[in-house]
Short mmCIF file of C-alpha atoms and ligand atoms in Angstrom, two decimals:
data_model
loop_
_atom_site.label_atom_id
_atom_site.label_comp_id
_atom_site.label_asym_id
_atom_site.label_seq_id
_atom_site.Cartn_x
_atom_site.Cartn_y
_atom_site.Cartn_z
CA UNK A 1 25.83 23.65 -4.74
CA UNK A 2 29.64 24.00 -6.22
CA UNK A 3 31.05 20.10 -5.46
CA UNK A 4 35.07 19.99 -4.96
CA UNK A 5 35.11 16.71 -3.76
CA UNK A 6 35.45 14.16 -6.13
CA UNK A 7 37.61 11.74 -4.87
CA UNK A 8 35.43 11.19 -2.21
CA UNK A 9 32.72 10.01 -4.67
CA UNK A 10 31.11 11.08 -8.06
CA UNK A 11 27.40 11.87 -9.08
CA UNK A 12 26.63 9.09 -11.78
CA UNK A 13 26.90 9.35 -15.33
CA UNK A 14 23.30 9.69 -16.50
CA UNK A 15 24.26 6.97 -18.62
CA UNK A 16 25.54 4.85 -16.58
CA UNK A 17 22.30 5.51 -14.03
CA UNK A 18 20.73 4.20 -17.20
CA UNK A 19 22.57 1.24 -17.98
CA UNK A 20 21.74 0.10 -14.27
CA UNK A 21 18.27 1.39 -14.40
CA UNK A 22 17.50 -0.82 -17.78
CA UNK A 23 19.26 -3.68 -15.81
CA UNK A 24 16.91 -3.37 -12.35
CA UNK A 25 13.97 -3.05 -14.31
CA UNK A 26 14.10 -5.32 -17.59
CA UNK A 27 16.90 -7.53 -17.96
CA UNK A 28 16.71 -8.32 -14.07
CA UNK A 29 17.75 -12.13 -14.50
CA UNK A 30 20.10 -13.33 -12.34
CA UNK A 31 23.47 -14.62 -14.91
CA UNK A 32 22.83 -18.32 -12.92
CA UNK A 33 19.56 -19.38 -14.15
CA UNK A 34 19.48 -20.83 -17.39
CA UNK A 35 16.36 -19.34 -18.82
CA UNK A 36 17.00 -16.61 -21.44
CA UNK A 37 16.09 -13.95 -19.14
CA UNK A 38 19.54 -15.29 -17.28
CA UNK A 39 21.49 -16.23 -20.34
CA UNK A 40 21.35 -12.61 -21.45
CA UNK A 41 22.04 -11.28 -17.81
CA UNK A 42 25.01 -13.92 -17.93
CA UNK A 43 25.85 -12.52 -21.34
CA UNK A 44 26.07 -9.19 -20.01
CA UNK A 45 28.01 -9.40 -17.30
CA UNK A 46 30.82 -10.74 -19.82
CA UNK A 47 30.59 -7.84 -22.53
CA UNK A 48 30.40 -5.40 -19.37
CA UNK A 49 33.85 -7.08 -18.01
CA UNK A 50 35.37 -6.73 -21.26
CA UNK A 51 34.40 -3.07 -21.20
CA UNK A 52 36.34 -2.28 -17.45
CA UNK A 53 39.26 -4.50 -18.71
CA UNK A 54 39.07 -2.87 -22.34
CA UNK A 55 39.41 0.71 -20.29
CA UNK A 56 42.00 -0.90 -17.62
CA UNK A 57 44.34 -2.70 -20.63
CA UNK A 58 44.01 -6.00 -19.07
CA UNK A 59 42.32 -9.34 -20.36
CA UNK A 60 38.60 -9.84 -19.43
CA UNK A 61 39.64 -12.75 -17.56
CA UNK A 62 42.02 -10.97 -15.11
CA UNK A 63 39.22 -8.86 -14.03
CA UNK A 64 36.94 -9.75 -10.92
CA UNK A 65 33.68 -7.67 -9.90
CA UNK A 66 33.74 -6.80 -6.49
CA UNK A 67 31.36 -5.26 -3.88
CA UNK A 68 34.02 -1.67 -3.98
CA UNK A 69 37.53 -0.41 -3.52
CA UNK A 70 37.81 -1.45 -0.06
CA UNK A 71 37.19 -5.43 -1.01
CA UNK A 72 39.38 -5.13 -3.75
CA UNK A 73 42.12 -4.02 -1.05
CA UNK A 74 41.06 -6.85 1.25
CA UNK A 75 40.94 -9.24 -1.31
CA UNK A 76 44.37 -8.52 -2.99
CA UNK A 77 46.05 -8.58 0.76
CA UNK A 78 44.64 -11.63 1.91
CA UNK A 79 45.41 -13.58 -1.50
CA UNK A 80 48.94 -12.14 -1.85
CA UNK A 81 50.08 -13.42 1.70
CA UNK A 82 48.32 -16.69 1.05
CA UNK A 83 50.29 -17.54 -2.04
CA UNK A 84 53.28 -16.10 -0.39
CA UNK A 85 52.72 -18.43 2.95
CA UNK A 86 55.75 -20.39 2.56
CA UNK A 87 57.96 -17.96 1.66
CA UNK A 88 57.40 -15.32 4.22
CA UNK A 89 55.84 -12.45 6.57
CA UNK A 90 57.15 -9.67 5.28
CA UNK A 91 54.75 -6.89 3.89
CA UNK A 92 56.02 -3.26 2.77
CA UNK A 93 53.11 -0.76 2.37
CA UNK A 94 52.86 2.86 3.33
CA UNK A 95 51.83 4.99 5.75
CA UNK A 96 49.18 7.19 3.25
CA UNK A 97 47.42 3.88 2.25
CA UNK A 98 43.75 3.89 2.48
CA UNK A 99 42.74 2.91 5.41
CA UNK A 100 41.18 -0.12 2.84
CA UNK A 101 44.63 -1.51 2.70
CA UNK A 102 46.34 -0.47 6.31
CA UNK A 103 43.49 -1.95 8.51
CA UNK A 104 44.20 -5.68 6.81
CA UNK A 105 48.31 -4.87 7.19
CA UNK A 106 47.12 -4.15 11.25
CA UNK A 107 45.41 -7.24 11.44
CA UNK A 108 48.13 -9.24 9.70
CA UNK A 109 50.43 -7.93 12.59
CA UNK A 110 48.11 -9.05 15.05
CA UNK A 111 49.07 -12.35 12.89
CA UNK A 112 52.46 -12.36 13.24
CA UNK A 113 53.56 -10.26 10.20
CA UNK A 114 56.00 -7.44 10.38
CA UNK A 115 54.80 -4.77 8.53
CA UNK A 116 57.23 -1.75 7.52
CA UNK A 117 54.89 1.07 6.51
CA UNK A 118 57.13 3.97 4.43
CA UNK A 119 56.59 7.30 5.29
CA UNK A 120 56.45 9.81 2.22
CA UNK A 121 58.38 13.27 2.05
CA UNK A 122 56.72 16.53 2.70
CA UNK A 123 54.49 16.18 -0.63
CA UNK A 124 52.97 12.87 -0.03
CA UNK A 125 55.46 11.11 -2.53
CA UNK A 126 57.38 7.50 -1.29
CA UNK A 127 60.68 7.34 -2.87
CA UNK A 128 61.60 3.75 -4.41
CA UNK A 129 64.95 3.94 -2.48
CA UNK A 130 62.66 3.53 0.90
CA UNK A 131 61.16 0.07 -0.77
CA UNK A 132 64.79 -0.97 -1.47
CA UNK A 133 66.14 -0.46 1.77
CA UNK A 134 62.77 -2.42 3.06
CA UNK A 135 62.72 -4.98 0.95
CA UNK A 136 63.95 -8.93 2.88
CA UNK A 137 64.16 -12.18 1.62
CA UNK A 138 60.82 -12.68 3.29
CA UNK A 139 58.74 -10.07 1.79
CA UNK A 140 55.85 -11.51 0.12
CA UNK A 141 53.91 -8.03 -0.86
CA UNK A 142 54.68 -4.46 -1.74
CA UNK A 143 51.20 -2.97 -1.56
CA UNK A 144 51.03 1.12 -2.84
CA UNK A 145 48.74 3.01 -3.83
CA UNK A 146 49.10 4.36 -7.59
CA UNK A 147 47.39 8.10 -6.88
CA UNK A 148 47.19 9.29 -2.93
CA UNK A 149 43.78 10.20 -1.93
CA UNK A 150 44.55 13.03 0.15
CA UNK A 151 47.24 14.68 -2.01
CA UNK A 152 47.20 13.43 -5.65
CA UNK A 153 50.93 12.26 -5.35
CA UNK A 154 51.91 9.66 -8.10
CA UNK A 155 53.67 6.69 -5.85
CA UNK A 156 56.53 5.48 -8.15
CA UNK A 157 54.86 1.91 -8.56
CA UNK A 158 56.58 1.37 -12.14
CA UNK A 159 59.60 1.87 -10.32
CA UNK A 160 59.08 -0.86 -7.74
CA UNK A 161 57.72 -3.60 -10.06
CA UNK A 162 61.36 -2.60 -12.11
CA UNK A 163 63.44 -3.11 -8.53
CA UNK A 164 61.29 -6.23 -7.25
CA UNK A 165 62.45 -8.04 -10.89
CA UNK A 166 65.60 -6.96 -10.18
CA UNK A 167 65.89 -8.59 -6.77
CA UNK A 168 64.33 -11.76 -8.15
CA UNK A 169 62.18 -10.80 -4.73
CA UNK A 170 59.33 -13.75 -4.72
CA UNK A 171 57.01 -10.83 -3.50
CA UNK A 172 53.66 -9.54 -4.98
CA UNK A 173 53.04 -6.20 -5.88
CA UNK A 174 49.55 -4.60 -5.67
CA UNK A 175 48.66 -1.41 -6.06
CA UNK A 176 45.18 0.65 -5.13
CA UNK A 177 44.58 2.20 -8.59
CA UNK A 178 41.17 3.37 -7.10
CA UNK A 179 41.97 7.28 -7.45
CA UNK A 180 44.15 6.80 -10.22
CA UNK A 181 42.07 5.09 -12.69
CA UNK A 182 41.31 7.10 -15.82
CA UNK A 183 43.00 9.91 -14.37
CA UNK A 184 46.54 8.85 -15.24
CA UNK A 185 47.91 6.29 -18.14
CA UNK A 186 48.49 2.89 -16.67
CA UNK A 187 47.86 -0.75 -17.84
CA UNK A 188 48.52 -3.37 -15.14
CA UNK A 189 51.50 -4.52 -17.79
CA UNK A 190 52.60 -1.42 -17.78
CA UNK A 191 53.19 -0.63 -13.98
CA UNK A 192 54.50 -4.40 -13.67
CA UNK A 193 51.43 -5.22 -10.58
CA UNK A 194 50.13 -8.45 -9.87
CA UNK A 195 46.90 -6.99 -8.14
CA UNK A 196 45.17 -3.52 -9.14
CA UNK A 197 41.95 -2.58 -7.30
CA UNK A 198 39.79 -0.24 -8.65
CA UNK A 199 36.28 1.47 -7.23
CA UNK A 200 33.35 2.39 -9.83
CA UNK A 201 32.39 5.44 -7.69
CA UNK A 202 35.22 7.37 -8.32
CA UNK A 203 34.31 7.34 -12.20
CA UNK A 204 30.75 8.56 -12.31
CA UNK A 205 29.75 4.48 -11.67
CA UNK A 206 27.69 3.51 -8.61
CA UNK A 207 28.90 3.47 -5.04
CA UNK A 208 29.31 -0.72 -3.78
CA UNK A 209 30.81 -1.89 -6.85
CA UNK A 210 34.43 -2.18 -8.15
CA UNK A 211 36.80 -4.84 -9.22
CA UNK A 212 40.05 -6.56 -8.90
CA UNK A 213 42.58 -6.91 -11.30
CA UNK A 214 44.45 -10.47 -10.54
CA UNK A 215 47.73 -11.08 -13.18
CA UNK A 216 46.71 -14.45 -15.36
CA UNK A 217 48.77 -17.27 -13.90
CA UNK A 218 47.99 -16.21 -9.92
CA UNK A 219 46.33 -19.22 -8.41
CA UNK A 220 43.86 -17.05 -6.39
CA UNK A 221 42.27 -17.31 -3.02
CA UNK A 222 39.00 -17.17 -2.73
CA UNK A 223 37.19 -13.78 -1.71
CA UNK A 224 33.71 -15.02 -1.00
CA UNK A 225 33.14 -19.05 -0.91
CA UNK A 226 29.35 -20.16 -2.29
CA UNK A 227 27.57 -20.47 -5.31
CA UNK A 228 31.10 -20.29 -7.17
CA UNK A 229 30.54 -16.67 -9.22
CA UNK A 230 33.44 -15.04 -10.36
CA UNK A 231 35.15 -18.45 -11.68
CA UNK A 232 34.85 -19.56 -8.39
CA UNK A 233 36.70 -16.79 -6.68
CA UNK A 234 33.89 -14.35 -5.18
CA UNK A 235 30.55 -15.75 -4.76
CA UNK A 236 27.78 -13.99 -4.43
CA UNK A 237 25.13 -13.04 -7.49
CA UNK A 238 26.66 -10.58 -9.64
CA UNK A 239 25.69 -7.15 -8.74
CA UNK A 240 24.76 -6.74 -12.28
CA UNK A 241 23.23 -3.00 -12.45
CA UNK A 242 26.39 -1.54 -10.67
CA UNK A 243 28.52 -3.73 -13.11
CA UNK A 244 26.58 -2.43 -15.97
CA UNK A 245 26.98 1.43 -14.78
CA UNK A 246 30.55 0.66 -13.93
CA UNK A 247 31.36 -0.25 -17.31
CA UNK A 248 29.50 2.73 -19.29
CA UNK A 249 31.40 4.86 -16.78
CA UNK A 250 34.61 2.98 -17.75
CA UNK A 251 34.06 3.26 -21.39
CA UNK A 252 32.89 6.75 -21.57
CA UNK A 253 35.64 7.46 -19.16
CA UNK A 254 38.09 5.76 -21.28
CA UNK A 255 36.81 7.40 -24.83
CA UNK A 256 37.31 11.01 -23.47
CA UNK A 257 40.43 10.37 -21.13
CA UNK A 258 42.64 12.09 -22.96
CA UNK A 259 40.29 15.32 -23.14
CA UNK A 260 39.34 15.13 -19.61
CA UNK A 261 43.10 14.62 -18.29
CA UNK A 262 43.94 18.17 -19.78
CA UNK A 263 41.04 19.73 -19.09
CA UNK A 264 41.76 18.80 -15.19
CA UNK A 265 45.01 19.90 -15.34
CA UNK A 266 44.49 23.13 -16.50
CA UNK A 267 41.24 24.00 -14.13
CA UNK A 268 43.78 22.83 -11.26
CA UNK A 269 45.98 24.78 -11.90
CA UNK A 270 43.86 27.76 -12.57
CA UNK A 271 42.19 26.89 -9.41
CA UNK A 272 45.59 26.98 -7.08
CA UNK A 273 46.47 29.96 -8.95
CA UNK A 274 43.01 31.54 -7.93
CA UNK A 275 43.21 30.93 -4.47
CA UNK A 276 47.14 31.77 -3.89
CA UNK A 277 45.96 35.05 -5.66
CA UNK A 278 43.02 36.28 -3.50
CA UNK A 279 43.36 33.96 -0.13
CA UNK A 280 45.70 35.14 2.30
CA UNK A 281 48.12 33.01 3.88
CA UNK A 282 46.87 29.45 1.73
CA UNK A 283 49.75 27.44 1.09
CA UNK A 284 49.69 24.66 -1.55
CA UNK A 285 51.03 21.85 0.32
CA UNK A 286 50.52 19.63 -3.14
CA UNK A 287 49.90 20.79 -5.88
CA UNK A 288 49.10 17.08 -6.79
CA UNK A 289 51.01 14.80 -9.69
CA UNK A 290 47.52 13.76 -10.72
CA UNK A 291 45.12 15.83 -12.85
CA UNK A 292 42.45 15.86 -10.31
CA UNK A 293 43.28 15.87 -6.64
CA UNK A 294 45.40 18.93 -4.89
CA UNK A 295 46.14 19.60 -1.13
CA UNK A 296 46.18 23.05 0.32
CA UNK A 297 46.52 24.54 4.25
CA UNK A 298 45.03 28.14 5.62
CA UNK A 299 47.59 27.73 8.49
CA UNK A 300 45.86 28.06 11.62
CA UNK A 301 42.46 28.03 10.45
CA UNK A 302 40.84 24.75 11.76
CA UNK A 303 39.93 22.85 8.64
CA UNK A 304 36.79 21.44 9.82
CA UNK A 305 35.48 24.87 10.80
CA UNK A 306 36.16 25.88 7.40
CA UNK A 307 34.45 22.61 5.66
CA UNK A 308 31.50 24.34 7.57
CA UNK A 309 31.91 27.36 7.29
CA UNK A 310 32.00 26.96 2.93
CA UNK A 311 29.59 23.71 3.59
CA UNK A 312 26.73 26.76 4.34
CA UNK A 313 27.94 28.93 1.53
CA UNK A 314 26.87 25.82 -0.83
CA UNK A 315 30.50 24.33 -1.34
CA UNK A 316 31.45 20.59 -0.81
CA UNK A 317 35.18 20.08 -0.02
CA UNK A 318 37.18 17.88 2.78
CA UNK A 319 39.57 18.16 5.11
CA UNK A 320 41.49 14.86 4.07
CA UNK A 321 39.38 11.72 3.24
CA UNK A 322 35.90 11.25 3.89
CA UNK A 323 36.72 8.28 5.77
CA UNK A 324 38.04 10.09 8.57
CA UNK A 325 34.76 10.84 9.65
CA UNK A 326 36.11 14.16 11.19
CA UNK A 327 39.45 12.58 12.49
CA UNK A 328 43.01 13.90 11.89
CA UNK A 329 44.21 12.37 8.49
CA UNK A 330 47.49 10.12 8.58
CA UNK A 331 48.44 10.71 4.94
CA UNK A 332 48.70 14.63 5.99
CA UNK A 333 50.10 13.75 9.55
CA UNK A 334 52.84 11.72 7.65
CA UNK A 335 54.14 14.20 5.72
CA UNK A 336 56.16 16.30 8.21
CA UNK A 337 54.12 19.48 8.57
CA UNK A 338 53.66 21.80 10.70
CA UNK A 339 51.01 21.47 13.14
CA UNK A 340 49.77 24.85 12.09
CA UNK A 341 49.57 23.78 8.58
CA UNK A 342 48.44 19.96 9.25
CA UNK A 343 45.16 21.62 11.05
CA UNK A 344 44.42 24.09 8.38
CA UNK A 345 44.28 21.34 5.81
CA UNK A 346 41.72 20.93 2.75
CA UNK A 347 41.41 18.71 0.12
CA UNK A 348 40.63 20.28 -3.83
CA UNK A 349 39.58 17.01 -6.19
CA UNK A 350 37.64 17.58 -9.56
CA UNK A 351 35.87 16.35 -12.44
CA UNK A 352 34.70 17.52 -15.80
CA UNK A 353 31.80 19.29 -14.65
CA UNK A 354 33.62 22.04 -12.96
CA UNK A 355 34.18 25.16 -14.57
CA UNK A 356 36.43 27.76 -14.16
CA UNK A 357 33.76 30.35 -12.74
CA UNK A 358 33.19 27.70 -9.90
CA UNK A 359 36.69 27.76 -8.90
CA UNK A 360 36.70 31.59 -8.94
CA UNK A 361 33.55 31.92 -6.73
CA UNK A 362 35.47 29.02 -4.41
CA UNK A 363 38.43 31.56 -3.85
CA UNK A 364 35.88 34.03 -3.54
CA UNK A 365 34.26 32.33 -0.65
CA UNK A 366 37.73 31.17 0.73
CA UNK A 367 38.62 34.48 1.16
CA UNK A 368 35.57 35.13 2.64
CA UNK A 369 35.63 32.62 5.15
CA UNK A 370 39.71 33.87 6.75
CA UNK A 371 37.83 37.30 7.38
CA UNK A 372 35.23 36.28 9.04
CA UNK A 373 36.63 33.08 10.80
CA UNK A 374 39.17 36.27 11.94
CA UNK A 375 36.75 38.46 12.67
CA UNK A 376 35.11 35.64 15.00
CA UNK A 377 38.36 34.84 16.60
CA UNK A 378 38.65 31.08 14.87
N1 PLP B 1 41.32 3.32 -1.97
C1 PLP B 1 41.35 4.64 -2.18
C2 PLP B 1 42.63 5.28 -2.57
C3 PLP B 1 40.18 5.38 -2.05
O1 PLP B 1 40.22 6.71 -2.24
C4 PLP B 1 38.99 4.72 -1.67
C5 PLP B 1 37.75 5.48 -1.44
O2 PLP B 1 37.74 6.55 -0.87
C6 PLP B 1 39.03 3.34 -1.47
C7 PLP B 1 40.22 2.67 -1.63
C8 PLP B 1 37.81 2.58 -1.06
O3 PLP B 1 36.91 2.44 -2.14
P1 PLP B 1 35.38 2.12 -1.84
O4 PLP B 1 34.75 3.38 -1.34
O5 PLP B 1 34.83 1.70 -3.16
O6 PLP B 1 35.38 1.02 -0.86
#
C-alpha cells in the first residue's frame, strides 16, 4: 500500500506507540491520586507538556491537552466570544475552515452572531485586505486557519495579528495550526494569535488527542467543568498515553523539522512534476505554500471514481478532506473553479516515509486510471 494522504491522519511513530504503550501498561496511574504510582503519572504529564510547548515555542503553561483538533477549535471559539461578550458579535472566519471551526461559527449565528466568512482566490489563499474590509468595531474573533487542509495554502495570519494591533480592534485571533504544525516555522509570538489548536494525529501522535494553545493573561472559559484538570479549564483525567505519544511525536518532529521540511518540498515538487509529465490533462490547481499538502484536478474525471479506482491499485489519496465523507468539498467549491475541474479534484499530502519511486509508480497508476476510466466511458 503507497499512502498519499497524510493530512488526513499519520501512522504513529513507533516511538511514540511506545511512549503510550509504556504509559497503558506500567506507569498507568491516574496524575490525581497521590500515591507514587500518580505522582509520577502527574509528573509526566508536565515534562510531556513542556515537550509540545518546547516544539510549539510557547510556555508550558499556555498549553492545554485536549481530546483532538476539533475541541481545540470548539474550545478556542466558544472562549473567544465569551471574553468578547460585552464588546460584540462580530466573528470573521473563512469559508475553507475546517468544518471544526465553521460548524461552531453556524451555531453562533443561530445565536445571534453575524458571521462574515472570506472567500479565498482561485488557490485557496485569503488576502488580509478581505479581513480589513471585514473587520467592525464589534468583532470579537478573527479565526483562520494557518495551513488549508485541502490545498496547503499559507493564510496570511502574521499579517492579520499586524492589522488587528493596528486597529486597536478588541478582537481575538485564533488560528487552526492543526496542518501547519511542524510543517512550517511558527511560534504563537510569532504569528501574534491568542488561540492555536493543534491535533497529535497529524504528527505521527495518536488520533483523540491534541491541545490548545491559550496566550498567558486570557482569563479562559472552561472547556469541560469537573474534577478541575487542566488548571481547572478541561476536566476530565488526562489522556496520558496519547499525551505521552503526542509529545515524542512533537519532539522528534521538532529535532528533524528542518530536514523533513526540505525533504517534503522537494518530493512535492518532484511529485507534481511527475504527474504533469506522464498524466494527461492533470492540472495543479495548488501547488500548495506548505511542504506537504498539494491540490490537483483530472478535469472531468469524477474524483471519487478515481479514489477507487487507485484505492484497488493499493494507493490511499482523497478527494478533499476525509471529513467529507464522500461530499463535495467547500474549500475547493470556494475557490472559483470550474465545475469540470472542482469534480476531478484530488488531494496529494506527504510525510517522510515517501520516496520518490512511490510518487513515480503514483503517476504511473494515474495515468493508468484516465485510460481506462476512458476506455470505460467515466
Ligand atoms: N483542523 C484541520 C485543519 C484539520 O485538518 C483537522 C483534521 O482533519 C482538524 C482541524 C480536526 O482535528 P481532529 O481530527 O484531531 O479533530
Amino acid at each position: 500500500m503507497i499512502y498519499f494522504d497524510h493530512a488526513a491522519t499519520t501512522r504513529v511513530l513507533p516511538e511514540a506507540a511506545d511512549a503510550a504503550y509504556r504509559v497503558m501498561t506500567r506507569d498507568y496511574g491516574n496524575p490525581s491520586s497521590l500515591h507514587d504510582l500518580g505522582k509520577q503519572a502527574a509528573k509526566e504529564v508536565e515534562d510531556h507538556r513542556a515537550a509540545v510547548a518546547g516544539a510549539l515555542g510557547c510556555q508550558p503553561g499556555e498549553l492545554y491537552f485536549t481530546s483532538c483538533g476539533t475541541e481545540g477549535d470548539n474550545w478556542a471559539i466558544r472562549l473567544a466570544v465569551h471574553l468578547g461578550r460585552h464588546k460584540g458579535k462580530h466573528i470573521i472566519t473563512t469559508a475553507v475552515e475546517h468544518a471544526a471551526v465553521l460548524e461552531p461559527c453556524k451555531q453562533l449565528e443561530q445565536q445571534g452572531y453575524g458571521v462574515t466568512y472570506l472567500t479565498p482566490d482561485h488557490t485557496g489563499r485569503v488576502p488580509v485586505e478581505a479581513v480589513e474590509g471585514a473587520l467592525r468595531e464589534d468583532t470579537v474573533l478573527v479565526s483562520m486557519m494557518l495551513v488549508n487542509n485541502e490545498t496547503g495554502a499559507i493564510q496570511p495570519v502574521e499579517a492579520v495579528a499586524g492589522l488587528l494591533k493596528r486597529n486597536k480592534s478588541a478582537a481575538l485571533l485564533h488560528t487552526d495550526a492543526v496542518q501547519g504544525f511542524l510543517k512550517v516555522p511558527f511560534t504563537p509570538k510569532s504569528l501574534g494569535a491568542d488561540l492555536v489548536t493543534l491535533s497529535a494525529h497529524k504528527i505521527g501522535g495518536m488520533k483523540g488527542s491534541g491541545a490548545l494553545y491559550i496566550r498567558k493573561g486570557l482569563r479562559a472559559e472552561p472547556m469541560l467543568r469537573g474534577g478541575g484538570q487542566e488548571k481547572g479549564l478541561r476536566s476530565g483525567t488526562e489522556a496520558t498515553p496519547q499525551i505521552a505519544a503526542f509529545a515524542k511525536a512533537a519532539e522528534i518532529g521538532y529535532a528533524n523539522r528542518e530536514k523533513n521540511i526540505a525533504y517534503l518540498n522537494d518530493l512535492k515538487a518532484y511529485t507534481l512534476d511527475a504527474l504533469q509529465a506522464r498524466v494527461p490533462g492533470l492540472t495543479v490547481v495548488s501547488a500548495g505554500d506548505a511542504p506537504h499538502i498539494c491540490a490537483v484536478s483530472l478535469p472531468g474525471r469524477p474524483s471519487q471514481v478515481v479514489v477507487r479506482y487507485l484505492s484497488d491499485k493499493g494507493f490511499c489519496l482523497s478527494a478533499g478532506s476525509a471529513c467529507h465523507r464522500g461530499k463535495a468539498s467547500h474549500v475547493y467549491g470556494a475557490m472559483n473553479l470550474s465545475k469540470q475541474v472542482r469534480d476531478g479534484m484530488l488531494r496529494l499530502s506527504f510525510a517522510p516515509s515517501n520516496t520518490k519511486k512511490e510518487a513515480d509508480a503514483l503517476a504511473d497508476a494515474m495515468l493508468a486510471a484516465t485510460q481506462e476510466l476512458v476506455a470505460a466511458g467515466r
